[in-house]
XYZ file of N, CA and C in Angstrom:
516
model
N 90.667 7.155 44.004
C 91.808 7.665 43.473
C 92.651 8.619 44.237
N 93.812 8.741 43.883
C 94.781 9.781 44.069
C 95.249 10.135 45.438
N 94.836 11.301 45.971
C 95.525 11.958 47.050
C 95.240 11.488 48.453
N 94.672 10.323 48.636
C 94.463 9.827 49.992
C 93.243 10.449 50.625
N 92.976 10.081 51.868
C 91.856 10.632 52.596
C 90.526 10.001 52.239
N 90.500 8.957 51.404
C 89.262 8.253 51.119
C 88.590 8.660 49.826
N 89.064 9.691 49.149
C 88.523 10.083 47.858
C 87.060 10.458 47.899
N 86.334 9.988 46.881
C 84.926 10.348 46.733
C 84.087 9.852 47.904
N 84.365 8.654 48.397
C 83.587 8.112 49.517
C 83.724 9.002 50.750
N 84.919 9.486 51.014
C 85.138 10.369 52.162
C 84.424 11.700 51.950
N 84.431 12.212 50.733
C 83.752 13.468 50.438
C 82.244 13.327 50.647
N 81.678 12.225 50.183
C 80.241 11.994 50.351
C 79.912 11.817 51.833
N 80.730 11.091 52.563
C 80.492 10.901 53.999
C 80.545 12.238 54.729
N 81.515 13.085 54.373
C 81.621 14.410 54.984
C 80.383 15.228 54.664
N 79.976 15.218 53.402
C 78.812 15.984 52.945
C 77.551 15.548 53.673
N 77.383 14.239 53.893
C 76.178 13.709 54.523
C 76.143 13.903 56.032
N 77.293 14.117 56.641
C 77.372 14.240 58.095
C 77.061 15.668 58.538
N 76.918 15.840 59.840
C 76.735 17.158 60.434
C 78.016 17.505 61.180
N 78.526 18.713 60.981
C 79.786 19.138 61.576
C 79.598 20.466 62.312
N 80.346 20.640 63.373
C 80.327 21.910 64.099
C 81.708 22.125 64.695
N 82.366 23.169 64.237
C 83.670 23.547 64.778
C 83.743 25.071 64.784
N 84.870 25.590 65.223
C 85.008 27.048 65.277
C 84.892 27.692 63.898
N 85.274 26.997 62.854
C 85.258 27.580 61.506
C 84.179 27.015 60.592
N 83.549 25.922 60.993
C 82.610 25.261 60.093
C 81.376 24.793 60.842
N 80.223 25.138 60.306
C 78.964 24.556 60.761
C 78.293 24.026 59.503
N 78.056 22.722 59.462
C 77.538 22.088 58.262
C 76.465 21.098 58.662
N 75.289 21.268 58.118
C 74.183 20.377 58.410
C 73.144 20.465 57.308
N 71.903 20.083 57.600
C 70.864 20.047 56.567
C 70.639 21.380 55.839
N 70.631 22.490 56.554
C 70.401 23.790 55.900
C 71.522 24.118 54.924
N 72.760 23.813 55.310
C 73.900 24.079 54.430
C 73.874 23.155 53.213
N 73.485 21.886 53.434
C 73.370 20.952 52.299
C 72.325 21.456 51.312
N 71.160 21.881 51.821
C 70.101 22.387 50.937
C 70.575 23.612 50.158
N 71.276 24.535 50.840
C 71.786 25.736 50.166
C 72.824 25.361 49.109
N 73.674 24.380 49.411
C 74.693 23.947 48.450
C 74.041 23.324 47.215
N 73.038 22.481 47.415
C 72.341 21.858 46.288
C 71.687 22.930 45.426
N 71.028 23.901 46.046
C 70.381 24.982 45.291
C 71.408 25.802 44.511
N 72.536 26.126 45.139
C 73.574 26.908 44.461
C 74.159 26.135 43.296
N 74.421 24.858 43.503
C 74.963 24.035 42.411
C 73.979 23.933 41.254
N 72.693 23.799 41.556
C 71.692 23.723 40.494
C 71.697 25.000 39.658
N 71.778 26.148 40.329
C 71.806 27.434 39.615
C 73.077 27.555 38.771
N 74.215 27.221 39.375
C 75.494 27.386 38.674
C 75.677 26.374 37.544
N 75.139 25.166 37.717
C 75.319 24.129 36.690
C 74.287 24.203 35.574
N 73.174 24.889 35.800
C 72.115 24.962 34.800
C 72.606 25.442 33.426
N 73.399 26.520 33.342
C 73.894 26.932 32.023
C 74.791 25.877 31.369
N 75.583 25.179 32.164
C 76.449 24.129 31.612
C 75.608 22.975 31.081
N 74.595 22.571 31.823
C 73.723 21.488 31.375
C 73.013 21.890 30.088
N 72.536 23.122 30.022
C 71.890 23.614 28.793
C 72.866 23.625 27.631
N 74.103 24.023 27.888
C 75.124 24.066 26.845
C 75.405 22.656 26.324
N 75.512 21.703 27.239
C 75.777 20.312 26.837
C 74.609 19.773 26.007
N 73.378 20.105 26.399
C 72.192 19.602 25.705
C 71.952 20.306 24.370
N 72.574 21.457 24.166
C 72.359 22.240 22.954
C 72.977 21.550 21.745
N 72.242 21.578 20.635
C 72.778 20.971 19.413
C 73.754 21.903 18.712
N 73.681 23.195 18.981
C 74.599 24.149 18.354
C 75.539 24.739 19.405
N 76.373 23.869 19.979
C 77.307 24.275 21.031
C 78.363 25.231 20.490
N 78.602 26.317 21.210
C 79.748 27.155 20.846
C 81.035 26.373 21.130
N 82.141 26.919 20.713
C 83.422 26.223 20.835
C 83.784 25.884 22.279
N 83.439 26.732 23.212
C 83.820 26.480 24.594
C 82.744 27.027 25.526
N 82.647 26.433 26.675
C 81.733 26.921 27.708
C 82.527 27.777 28.668
N 81.981 28.930 29.030
C 82.671 29.805 29.964
C 81.813 30.018 31.203
N 82.455 29.922 32.346
C 81.805 30.164 33.633
C 82.754 31.006 34.457
N 82.220 31.920 35.223
C 83.060 32.778 36.048
C 82.628 32.687 37.507
N 83.612 32.612 38.376
C 83.322 32.602 39.811
C 83.119 34.021 40.351
N 83.361 35.020 39.511
C 83.178 36.413 39.949
C 81.738 36.609 40.409
N 81.585 37.151 41.592
C 80.262 37.420 42.134
C 79.581 36.207 42.748
N 80.294 35.107 42.878
C 79.714 33.882 43.431
C 79.179 34.105 44.842
N 79.927 34.829 45.663
C 79.471 35.109 47.030
C 78.185 35.926 47.049
N 78.032 36.841 46.087
C 76.814 37.645 46.023
C 75.648 36.824 45.494
N 75.922 35.928 44.554
C 74.859 35.095 43.990
C 74.354 34.076 44.998
N 75.221 33.641 45.883
C 74.867 32.596 46.850
C 75.423 32.962 48.224
N 74.761 33.886 48.934
C 75.270 34.295 50.251
C 75.213 33.128 51.239
N 76.008 33.205 52.299
C 76.007 32.127 53.296
C 74.624 31.937 53.917
N 74.363 30.733 54.379
C 73.112 30.433 55.062
C 73.047 31.310 56.309
N 71.912 31.970 56.506
C 71.786 32.930 57.606
C 72.100 32.312 58.964
N 71.469 31.199 59.289
C 71.784 30.529 60.551
C 72.366 29.184 60.202
N 73.666 29.119 60.196
C 74.351 27.900 59.778
C 74.390 26.859 60.876
N 73.562 26.978 61.874
C 73.532 25.989 62.929
C 74.677 26.115 63.910
N 75.571 27.042 63.635
C 76.707 27.226 64.517
C 76.507 28.346 65.514
N 75.380 29.046 65.392
C 75.100 30.141 66.312
C 75.848 31.406 65.941
N 76.146 32.190 66.950
C 76.804 33.482 66.778
C 78.151 33.308 66.078
N 78.356 34.085 65.022
C 79.608 34.019 64.260
C 80.240 35.403 64.231
N 81.503 35.484 64.624
C 82.241 36.743 64.650
C 83.617 36.501 64.051
N 84.015 37.352 63.132
C 85.353 37.247 62.561
C 85.654 35.906 61.926
N 84.644 35.248 61.395
C 84.844 33.976 60.720
C 84.851 32.763 61.638
N 84.568 32.940 62.924
C 84.498 31.790 63.831
C 83.124 31.732 64.496
N 82.677 30.518 64.737
C 81.452 30.295 65.498
C 81.838 30.353 66.964
N 81.319 31.339 67.660
C 81.776 31.688 69.003
C 81.643 30.529 69.985
N 80.496 29.872 70.028
C 80.305 28.784 70.997
C 81.301 27.650 70.748
N 81.529 27.316 69.505
C 82.466 26.232 69.180
C 83.910 26.663 69.455
N 84.207 27.924 69.181
C 85.530 28.475 69.476
C 85.804 28.387 70.976
N 84.818 28.780 71.774
C 84.969 28.736 73.229
C 85.080 27.301 73.728
N 84.278 26.401 73.159
C 84.318 24.995 73.571
C 85.679 24.361 73.282
N 86.344 24.869 72.239
C 87.681 24.361 71.888
C 88.776 25.162 72.578
N 88.397 25.953 73.566
C 89.341 26.792 74.325
C 90.150 27.719 73.419
N 89.523 28.163 72.341
C 90.175 29.109 71.450
C 91.195 28.500 70.512
N 91.226 27.184 70.425
C 92.209 26.524 69.561
C 91.933 26.827 68.093
N 92.981 26.833 67.320
C 92.858 26.979 65.884
C 93.050 28.375 65.350
N 93.386 29.316 66.202
C 93.629 30.689 65.735
C 95.102 30.990 65.929
N 95.779 31.192 64.819
C 97.205 31.485 64.874
C 97.475 32.938 65.188
N 98.732 33.252 65.444
C 99.094 34.620 65.812
C 98.740 35.657 64.750
N 98.821 35.289 63.486
C 98.511 36.268 62.441
C 97.018 36.558 62.373
N 96.179 35.599 62.738
C 94.737 35.801 62.730
C 94.226 36.446 64.016
N 94.951 36.275 65.094
C 94.469 36.670 66.415
C 94.140 38.161 66.507
N 94.988 39.009 65.975
C 94.742 40.458 66.062
C 93.477 40.835 65.299
N 93.285 40.264 64.104
C 92.077 40.556 63.333
C 90.839 40.030 64.038
N 90.956 38.850 64.637
C 89.832 38.281 65.360
C 89.483 39.141 66.569
N 90.503 39.603 67.255
C 90.270 40.469 68.414
C 89.547 41.750 67.996
N 89.959 42.344 66.877
C 89.282 43.549 66.373
C 87.824 43.249 66.044
N 87.567 42.102 65.440
C 86.199 41.720 65.099
C 85.362 41.560 66.370
N 85.958 40.968 67.414
C 85.225 40.815 68.675
C 84.927 42.166 69.314
N 85.879 43.074 69.273
C 85.657 44.402 69.850
C 84.509 45.107 69.124
N 84.493 45.032 67.803
C 83.411 45.654 67.031
C 82.065 44.993 67.338
N 82.058 43.666 67.404
C 80.813 42.945 67.686
C 80.330 43.220 69.109
N 81.253 43.274 70.056
C 80.884 43.598 71.443
C 80.258 44.986 71.525
N 80.851 45.944 70.836
C 80.328 47.303 70.839
C 78.915 47.348 70.274
N 78.704 46.675 69.146
C 77.385 46.669 68.511
C 76.357 45.965 69.394
N 76.734 44.831 69.981
C 75.786 44.075 70.808
C 75.462 44.830 72.099
N 76.466 45.495 72.678
C 76.227 46.289 73.891
C 75.295 47.465 73.588
N 75.480 48.090 72.440
C 74.597 49.196 72.045
C 73.163 48.688 71.842
N 73.036 47.529 71.221
C 71.721 46.927 71.003
C 71.043 46.632 72.345
N 71.781 46.023 73.266
C 71.242 45.722 74.588
C 70.866 47.020 75.311
N 71.691 48.047 75.177
C 71.387 49.346 75.789
C 70.091 49.923 75.274
N 69.849 49.813 73.955
C 68.586 50.303 73.381
C 67.402 49.523 73.939
N 67.557 48.215 74.039
C 66.476 47.396 74.596
C 66.176 47.797 76.040
N 67.221 48.018 76.805
C 67.040 48.414 78.201
C 66.376 49.784 78.298
N 66.767 50.706 77.425
C 66.175 52.047 77.425
C 64.692 51.988 77.061
N 64.311 51.000 76.258
C 62.910 50.837 75.855
C 62.121 50.051 76.893
N 62.782 49.626 77.971
C 62.111 48.846 79.007
C 61.968 47.378 78.671
N 62.709 46.929 77.679
C 62.619 45.530 77.236
C 63.785 44.701 77.775
N 64.288 45.076 78.948
C 65.478 44.406 79.478
C 65.229 42.952 79.861
N 63.976 42.525 79.970
C 63.682 41.128 80.302
C 63.202 40.335 79.090
N 63.215 40.949 77.940
C 62.732 40.279 76.730
C 63.702 39.183 76.296
N 63.211 38.311 75.425
C 64.056 37.247 74.879
C 65.230 37.840 74.097
N 64.971 38.965 73.401
C 66.051 39.623 72.655
C 67.141 40.108 73.591
N 66.751 40.703 74.707
C 67.731 41.207 75.675
C 68.511 40.057 76.299
N 67.816 38.978 76.611
C 68.503 37.815 77.171
C 69.484 37.227 76.162
N 69.081 37.193 74.894
C 69.976 36.705 73.841
C 71.195 37.599 73.681
N 70.973 38.918 73.727
C 72.091 39.866 73.608
C 73.051 39.708 74.785
N 72.505 39.542 75.992
C 73.362 39.348 77.169
C 74.170 38.054 77.047
N 73.527 36.997 76.549
C 74.239 35.726 76.347
C 75.334 35.876 75.294
N 75.033 36.622 74.218
C 76.039 36.869 73.175
C 77.239 37.619 73.747
N 76.955 38.643 74.567
C 78.040 39.418 75.180
C 78.923 38.522 76.048
N 78.298 37.664 76.835
C 79.062 36.759 77.691
C 79.943 35.825 76.854
N 79.364 35.248 75.788
C 80.141 34.365 74.918
C 81.320 35.101 74.274
N 81.059 36.319 73.806
C 82.129 37.072 73.135
C 83.219 37.480 74.115
N 82.868 37.870 75.340
C 83.904 38.213 76.325
C 84.751 36.988 76.653
N 84.124 35.824 76.713
C 84.881 34.589 76.923
C 85.863 34.380 75.781
N 85.411 34.626 74.558
C 86.284 34.481 73.386
C 87.454 35.449 73.432
N 87.182 36.695 73.808
C 88.248 37.698 73.909
C 89.288 37.232 74.923
N 88.830 36.732 76.061
C 89.764 36.243 77.081
C 90.596 35.086 76.545
N 89.974 34.190 75.777
C 90.709 33.058 75.207
C 91.767 33.525 74.208
N 91.411 34.495 73.366
C 92.379 35.014 72.389
C 93.555 35.664 73.115
N 93.264 36.498 74.112
C 94.335 37.191 74.841
C 95.210 36.210 75.630
N 94.582 35.187 76.176
C 95.326 34.177 76.935
C 96.256 33.375 76.022
N 95.793 33.082 74.817
C 96.581 32.275 73.883
C 97.672 33.074 73.179
N 97.555 34.396 73.201
C 98.500 35.242 72.460
C 99.006 36.351 73.376
N 100.012 36.047 74.206
C 100.529 37.014 75.190
C 100.913 38.382 74.616
N 101.487 38.482 73.406
C 101.796 39.830 72.893
C 100.545 40.706 72.749
N 99.425 40.102 72.354
C 98.174 40.862 72.261
C 97.690 41.256 73.647
N 97.856 40.363 74.593
C 97.462 40.643 75.973
C 98.257 41.838 76.498
N 99.563 41.839 76.269
C 100.408 42.951 76.724
C 99.991 44.256 76.037
N 99.703 44.193 74.744
C 99.285 45.395 74.006
C 97.951 45.911 74.542
N 97.026 44.986 74.863
C 95.730 45.397 75.406
C 95.893 46.062 76.769
N 96.757 45.499 77.607
C 97.004 46.101 78.919
C 97.627 47.493 78.781
N 98.558 47.645 77.842
C 99.190 48.953 77.609
C 98.165 49.974 77.131
N 97.273 49.552 76.230
C 96.253 50.460 75.725
C 95.292 50.876 76.835
N 94.941 49.922 77.705
C 94.053 50.222 78.822
C 94.722 51.204 79.795
N 96.002 50.996 80.066
C 96.736 51.897 80.968
C 96.816 53.300 80.372
N 97.060 53.383 79.075
C 97.139 54.676 78.405
C 95.791 55.392 78.448
N 94.704 54.624 78.300
C 93.377 55.223 78.329
C 93.008 55.743 79.703
N 93.568 55.125 80.755
C 93.254 55.531 82.118
C 94.182 56.617 82.626
N 95.262 56.875 81.921
C 96.227 57.906 82.346
C 95.585 59.281 82.221
N 95.900 60.190 83.194
C 95.311 61.542 83.153
C 95.791 62.382 82.006
């Protein structure tokens, strides 16, 4: 029916497939989490339908849905910053981020870079600079710096603002 794009068959095919992009990572873990969330959310409706003394209307609220069903911890997309999966964002050369999102994404990268650098610094101070955690943190830093460069390259006004801020910080 209706709005094109294949309807229900296309939705089922999308659901059954595995996807990885800058904004979406979808695979078996996400499918399992979705099925579990739907079972929890639909259970009261199913009970209401099965009830012989149904009230006049069934009420459901989406309020608190994010808290009831948090995102899958490792969505198969790897490191995620500012709503994008960093490796996929970099692989797409930073495509898909418009000018209005770019500044917020850049701020998210700066915050994530700061936190990851501090984490790596603690590991190094503890003598764990060769640990798997330290290697992972170093890889994350490299990926995020690549992302920052892609954002600045794609959005010249942000690049100019970053250069001005750097010059101001270096001024006596």
